[in-house]
Amino acid sequence: MLEALKKEVFEQNLKLVEYGLVVLTWGNVSAIDRESGLFVIKPSGVPYSEMTAEDMVVMDLDGNKVEGKLNPSSDTPTHMELYRNFKDIGGVVHTHSSWACAWAQAGRDVPAYGTTHADFSNGAVPCTRGLTKEEVESAYELNTGRVIVEEFAKRGISPKACPAVLIHRHGPFTWGENAQKAVENALILEEVCNMAYRTESVAALSTDSNIGIEDYLLEKHYNRKHGKNAYYGQKL
Amino acid sequence: MLEALKKEVFEQNLKLVEYGLVVLTWGNVSAIDRESGLFVIKPSGVPYSEMTAEDMVVMDLDGNKVEGKLNPSSDTPTHMELYRNFKDIGGVVHTHSSWACAWAQAGRDVPAYGTTHADFSNGAVPCTRGLTKEEVESAYELNTGRVIVEEFAKRGISPKACPAVLIHRHGPFTWGENAQKAVENALILEEVCNMAYRTESVAALSTDSNIGIEDYLLEKHYNRKHGKNAYYGQKL
Amino acid sequence: MLEALKKEVFEQNLKLVEYGLVVLTWGNVSAIDRESGLFVIKPSGVPYSEMTAEDMVVMDLDGNKVEGKLNPSSDTPTHMELYRNFKDIGGVVHTHSSWACAWAQAGRDVPAYGTTHADFSNGAVPCTRGLTKEEVESAYELNTGRVIVEEFAKRGISPKACPAVLIHRHGPFTWGENAQKAVENALILEEVCNMAYRTESVAALSTDSNIGIEDYLLEKHYNRKHGKNAYYGQKL
Amino acid sequence: MLEALKKEVFEQNLKLVEYGLVVLTWGNVSAIDRESGLFVIKPSGVPYSEMTAEDMVVMDLDGNKVEGKLNPSSDTPTHMELYRNFKDIGGVVHTHSSWACAWAQAGRDVPAYGTTHADFSNGAVPCTRGLTKEEVESAYELNTGRVIVEEFAKRGISPKACPAVLIHRHGPFTWGENAQKAVENALILEEVCNMAYRTESVAALSTDSNIGIEDYLLEKHYNRKHGKNAYYGQKL
């Protein structure tokens, strides 16, 4: 079942390796078939080099395994919670990529410092609050998803306006219209986090510097790529 | 038309990937045929791995597409403005390479700290002023080119003396006598920006340090490579 | 003798190169056959590209060479001392990987800043005290092993709870149930050291930041991967 | 003439590319035949990918070209001056590797912070004084060599005890008994410079840190690899 989607999810998991976003068995990609309400996700702790498309696990949105011999990723309930609440997304990615984790571990939002960021997100990439002891000790991975959804609701950010979040003390989740876009967003987020650190560092070394993108430039870049009258790329 | 130039522009766009200067579809290279006044540029938002030489777009210096099925890079008007004003250049490159963007986002010129820089540019690499709200909201990409030209004129720098600029909050443009040289300059600029940051950081960790190249050493290195009596390389 | 183990040790030594953890001939991997009490280790100063499985050296736990034409790694007595005292480990790795060395050279424990660390170690990765002049000048490599064992005993850390240590002014040793796990731990340690530095740096650039993982989150992540009721990965 | 040496110098120049120590045409390796007093060096400004062993240039120690169609590296007089004064060296390397240049541009010696450094050099790697205006404006490259020799004499360092130097505002030269060892030393120097920066940075982020290798540990490591009773590696 869902053979095409399993193949896509498998291939996009391998992209994490190609893009240098994961170490060993870390990281996971999923994608959802909105019609059936089923999503496909990487199995837990399997080396990328030994994994096949057939190893992908099919889940429903109540957390039941529908097909697959292996255990799904331990982060599966987080993916599920995102699919339940962010109705327009088709793919979700979790990694421990190094720069995104550094910002998450420092408990900081990633400010919009330039057009590279603005091409990606219409404002800062939020870092969630930390989970409480209770949230960690029961249904941890599900609560991780809830905290993401809460954070976006509280700040009034739509998942389309910012396709990424940092989990406090943990690392990034990204999403997109499909698995490929979600993986590309994981790659861009890592680059944006790296660049934001470098920007602050370069600025801190001189009094003749200043940081923070102007609102009109942020809007311009975000909209030339994602807005109604976007003119970046090809309309085929 | 301009088949040889299209092939060259295509190949030099792929060099951006080989040199690690671009992520996904970011970045673009163009080159001009001065005789016909036409320039060739990468199409917008096409993955490097799927692109062919035939996908390159031919433009005139009034901004009209002369040949090509695809939309040209969204940064095309910036390239055009540079060709119009910097009469001796034959190729232009734009990337979001990480270190160059960090300096651009911090709004800082890159100071000349050593001979690696002096072999490349006869002084600091300038960062432009920020574009105004008006400049961003109409003819944004054309105004980006205008601001570059304005900055070089204001500072009295010739495009030959410094083949690179940082756009405030955005990233680098580089140029050269042809596409290959412009791409090499994009690579060198990234290395120079990286090295300048490291130099300031190493210096900041000790009171027994000092930075800033001496004028006579800057002149010596710039001229041994680019001056009238240059003796670097082969005169074949 | 021990042909399978020699092959495994040989292959895991090559993994150090593949993972970018070593330069030139630096680094060494060993593994022990607990039944015979013999361990197999890389020869000293042999280039990885010229080494064969047959070049591996077989040692006993009294420091005698049992088989092999070449000299064993100069760090052999450190490996031996670890096998003698940490009864459950099957493989040991030493590298001069760059980030782990930076923390070792600064004489700092690596604090637990997030879940990437917690998935690896149940608390800070300890940096040993420095060796005394006397310890360095006689039986240096053996004393290095003794100091590691002393540090874990003094702090009440079990080798299972933290599979890594930093030697003051020197670099990392890691271990695991076999050579492969020990090498994976060397890779993870390098990533954790890199990420800890980045976390402190990102935090230092803003007053709106804070670092240090909460105990309950540390416990949760360590135990979901290594505890009695671990549910990460496959139980096959 | 000197065909074997030309082949060796050619191959070692390519190692600079493999080791990631050079960009474009930067960097150069030479080696000397002490019997004839002739040395072989890379031609100036030729791309590594197009170079052949036959393109290597043969020079004598008075600076005359003895064989070769191409111009020798513009840094040839520096190499020559090192061969004239450091009688036991057989190979010389110059690069603009990024971390070594950062220390050189900051005008700082690289302190010995750990055993990685001690395995390489018996103390700090010196940064020379800056060249004067007069030294730069006439016989610049020869004077660069003179300043290196002067610095080692002034400090009482032998070229064997430290196989590397940083030229103020410029970058590193390294040497060794032959071209291969000189190139390996260029690679190690870059790693040592990187690690020293990271060590200072990690230390600066905590008050619970301290840096600087103890003399007895420096001696131990230097001598176990390079001393009379060295026991690292194989005596074959």
Coordinates of N, CA and C in Angstrom, one line a residue, chain B residues 19 113-117 119-120 184-185 187-188 191-192 194-214 216-218 220-221 224-225 231-236, chain D residues 23-27 42-46 69-72 74-75 94 96-99 101-103 105-108 130-134 136-141 168-171 190 197 200-201 204:
Chain B
Y19 N 32.1 24.3 -6.2 CA 32.8 25.1 -5.2 C 32.1 25.3 -3.9
Y113 N 43.1 42.4 5.4 CA 43.9 42.0 6.6 C 45.2 41.3 6.2
G114 N 45.3 40.9 4.9 CA 46.5 40.2 4.5 C 46.7 40.1 3.0
T115 N 47.7 39.3 2.7 CA 48.0 39.2 1.2 C 47.0 38.4 0.4
T116 N 46.3 37.5 1.1 CA 45.2 36.8 0.3 C 44.2 37.8 -0.2
H117 N 43.9 38.7 0.7 CA 42.9 39.8 0.2 C 43.6 40.7 -0.8
D119 N 45.8 40.1 -3.0 CA 45.9 39.4 -4.3 C 44.6 39.5 -5.1
F120 N 43.6 39.9 -4.4 CA 42.2 39.9 -4.9 C 41.7 41.3 -5.2
E184 N 35.4 32.5 -10.2 CA 36.6 32.4 -9.3 C 36.6 33.5 -8.3
N185 N 36.2 34.7 -8.7 CA 36.1 35.8 -7.7 C 35.1 35.5 -6.6
L187 N 34.4 32.6 -5.4 CA 35.1 31.7 -4.5 C 36.1 32.4 -3.6
I188 N 36.9 33.2 -4.2 CA 37.9 33.9 -3.5 C 37.3 34.8 -2.4
E191 N 36.3 33.0 0.6 CA 37.5 32.6 1.4 C 38.0 33.8 2.1
V192 N 38.0 35.0 1.5 CA 38.5 36.2 2.1 C 37.6 36.6 3.3
N194 N 35.7 34.6 5.1 CA 35.9 33.6 6.1 C 37.2 34.0 6.9
M195 N 38.3 34.2 6.1 CA 39.6 34.5 6.7 C 39.6 35.8 7.5
A196 N 38.8 36.8 7.1 CA 38.8 38.1 7.8 C 38.1 37.9 9.1
Y197 N 37.0 37.1 9.1 CA 36.3 36.8 10.4 C 37.3 36.0 11.4
R198 N 37.9 35.0 10.8 CA 38.9 34.3 11.7 C 40.0 35.1 12.2
T199 N 40.5 36.0 11.4 CA 41.6 36.9 11.7 C 41.1 37.8 12.9
E200 N 40.0 38.4 12.8 CA 39.5 39.3 13.9 C 39.3 38.5 15.1
S201 N 38.8 37.2 15.0 CA 38.5 36.4 16.2 C 39.8 36.0 16.8
V202 N 40.8 35.5 16.1 CA 42.1 35.1 16.6 C 42.7 36.4 17.3
A203 N 42.6 37.5 16.7 CA 43.2 38.7 17.3 C 42.5 39.1 18.6
A204 N 41.2 39.0 18.6 CA 40.4 39.4 19.8 C 40.7 38.6 21.0
L205 N 41.3 37.4 20.8 CA 41.5 36.5 21.9 C 42.9 36.7 22.6
S206 N 43.6 37.7 22.1 CA 44.9 38.0 22.7 C 45.2 39.5 22.6
T207 N 45.8 40.0 23.7 CA 46.2 41.5 23.6 C 47.5 41.6 22.8
D208 N 48.2 40.5 22.5 CA 49.5 40.5 21.8 C 49.2 40.2 20.3
S209 N 48.3 41.1 19.7 CA 48.0 40.9 18.3 C 47.7 42.2 17.7
N210 N 47.6 42.3 16.4 CA 47.2 43.5 15.8 C 46.8 43.2 14.3
I211 N 45.9 44.0 13.8 CA 45.4 43.6 12.4 C 45.4 44.8 11.5
G212 N 45.3 44.5 10.2 CA 45.3 45.6 9.2 C 46.5 45.6 8.4
I213 N 46.4 45.2 7.1 CA 47.6 45.1 6.2 C 48.2 46.5 6.0
E214 N 49.5 46.6 6.0 CA 50.2 47.8 5.7 C 50.0 48.2 4.2
Y216 N 51.9 49.5 1.9 CA 52.9 49.1 0.9 C 52.8 47.6 0.6
L217 N 52.4 46.8 1.6 CA 52.3 45.4 1.3 C 51.0 45.1 0.5
L218 N 50.0 45.8 0.7 CA 48.7 45.7 -0.1 C 49.0 46.1 -1.5
K220 N 52.0 46.1 -3.1 CA 52.9 45.1 -3.6 C 52.1 43.9 -4.1
H221 N 51.3 43.3 -3.3 CA 50.6 42.1 -3.7 C 49.6 42.3 -4.8
R224 N 51.6 42.8 -8.0 CA 52.4 41.7 -8.5 C 51.5 40.8 -9.3
K225 N 50.2 40.9 -9.0 CA 49.2 40.0 -9.7 C 48.4 40.8 -10.7
Y231 N 54.0 40.0 -12.2 CA 54.9 38.9 -12.6 C 54.4 37.6 -12.0
Y232 N 53.1 37.5 -11.6 CA 52.5 36.3 -11.1 C 52.0 35.6 -12.4
G233 N 52.1 34.3 -12.4 CA 51.5 33.5 -13.5 C 52.4 33.5 -14.8
Q234 N 51.8 33.1 -15.9 CA 52.5 32.9 -17.1 C 52.0 33.9 -18.1
K235 N 53.0 34.6 -18.8 CA 52.5 35.4 -20.0 C 52.8 34.5 -21.2
L236 N 51.7 33.9 -21.7 CA 51.9 32.9 -22.8 C 51.6 33.6 -24.1
Chain D
V23 N 43.2 26.9 -2.8 CA 42.1 27.3 -3.6 C 42.6 27.7 -5.0
L24 N 42.0 27.3 -6.0 CA 42.4 27.7 -7.4 C 43.9 27.3 -7.6
T25 N 44.7 28.3 -8.0 CA 46.1 28.0 -8.3 C 47.0 28.3 -7.1
W26 N 46.5 28.7 -5.9 CA 47.3 29.1 -4.8 C 48.2 27.9 -4.3
G27 N 49.3 28.3 -3.7 CA 50.1 27.3 -3.0 C 51.2 26.8 -3.9
K42 N 56.9 24.2 -8.4 CA 55.7 24.4 -9.2 C 55.8 25.6 -10.1
P43 N 55.3 25.6 -11.3 CA 55.2 26.8 -12.1 C 54.2 27.8 -11.5
S44 N 54.3 29.1 -11.9 CA 53.4 30.1 -11.3 C 52.0 30.1 -11.9
G45 N 51.0 30.1 -11.1 CA 49.7 30.4 -11.6 C 49.1 29.4 -12.6
V46 N 49.5 28.1 -12.5 CA 49.0 27.1 -13.4 C 48.0 26.3 -12.6
K69 N 59.9 25.2 -19.2 CA 59.3 26.2 -20.2 C 58.6 27.3 -19.5
L70 N 58.1 27.0 -18.3 CA 57.2 28.0 -17.6 C 58.0 28.8 -16.6
N71 N 57.4 29.9 -16.1 CA 57.9 30.7 -15.0 C 57.8 29.9 -13.7
P72 N 58.8 29.9 -12.9 CA 58.6 29.2 -11.6 C 57.6 30.0 -10.7
S74 N 56.1 32.5 -8.1 CA 56.6 33.8 -7.7 C 57.2 33.7 -6.4
D75 N 56.9 32.7 -5.6 CA 57.6 32.6 -4.3 C 58.9 31.8 -4.3
H94 N 54.4 26.3 0.6 CA 53.7 27.5 0.9 C 52.2 27.3 0.6
H96 N 48.0 29.2 1.4 CA 47.2 30.2 2.1 C 46.1 29.5 2.8
S97 N 46.4 28.4 3.5 CA 45.4 27.7 4.2 C 44.8 28.6 5.3
S98 N 43.5 28.4 5.5 CA 42.7 29.5 6.1 C 43.0 29.8 7.6
W99 N 43.2 28.7 8.4 CA 43.5 29.0 9.8 C 44.9 29.5 10.0
C101 N 46.6 31.2 7.9 CA 46.5 32.7 7.5 C 45.9 33.5 8.6
A102 N 44.9 33.0 9.2 CA 44.2 33.8 10.3 C 45.2 34.2 11.4
W103 N 46.0 33.3 11.8 CA 47.0 33.6 12.9 C 48.0 34.5 12.3
Q105 N 47.7 36.7 9.9 CA 47.1 38.0 9.7 C 46.9 38.7 11.1
A106 N 46.7 37.9 12.1 CA 46.6 38.6 13.5 C 48.0 38.8 14.1
G107 N 49.0 38.4 13.4 CA 50.4 38.6 13.9 C 50.7 37.8 15.2
R108 N 50.1 36.6 15.3 CA 50.3 35.9 16.5 C 51.1 34.6 16.3
G130 N 56.8 41.8 10.7 CA 56.4 42.3 9.4 C 57.6 42.7 8.6
L131 N 57.6 42.6 7.3 CA 58.6 43.2 6.5 C 58.5 44.7 6.4
T132 N 59.6 45.4 6.3 CA 59.6 46.8 6.2 C 59.2 47.2 4.8
K133 N 58.9 48.5 4.6 CA 58.6 49.0 3.3 C 59.7 48.7 2.3
E134 N 60.9 48.9 2.7 CA 62.1 48.7 1.8 C 62.2 47.2 1.5
V136 N 59.8 45.1 1.3 CA 58.7 44.7 0.4 C 58.9 45.2 -1.0
E137 N 59.5 46.4 -1.1 CA 59.6 47.0 -2.4 C 60.7 46.6 -3.3
S138 N 61.7 45.9 -2.6 CA 62.8 45.3 -3.5 C 63.1 43.9 -3.0
A139 N 63.2 43.0 -3.9 CA 63.5 41.6 -3.6 C 62.5 41.1 -2.5
Y140 N 61.3 41.3 -2.7 CA 60.3 41.0 -1.7 C 60.3 39.5 -1.2
E141 N 60.3 38.6 -2.2 CA 60.2 37.2 -1.9 C 61.5 36.7 -1.3
H168 N 54.1 37.2 8.8 CA 53.2 38.3 9.3 C 52.4 38.8 8.1
R169 N 51.0 38.9 8.3 CA 50.1 39.4 7.3 C 49.9 38.5 6.1
H170 N 50.6 37.4 6.0 CA 50.6 36.6 4.8 C 50.1 35.2 5.0
G171 N 51.0 34.3 5.5 CA 50.5 32.9 5.6 C 51.7 32.0 6.0
E190 N 47.8 23.4 9.7 CA 46.5 24.0 9.5 C 45.6 23.4 10.7
Y197 N 42.7 27.9 17.9 CA 41.7 28.9 18.0 C 40.5 28.3 18.8
E200 N 41.2 28.2 22.6 CA 41.1 29.5 23.2 C 39.6 29.9 23.3
S201 N 38.8 29.6 22.3 CA 37.4 30.0 22.3 C 36.6 29.2 23.3
A204 N 37.6 30.5 26.7 CA 37.1 31.9 27.0 C 35.6 31.9 27.4

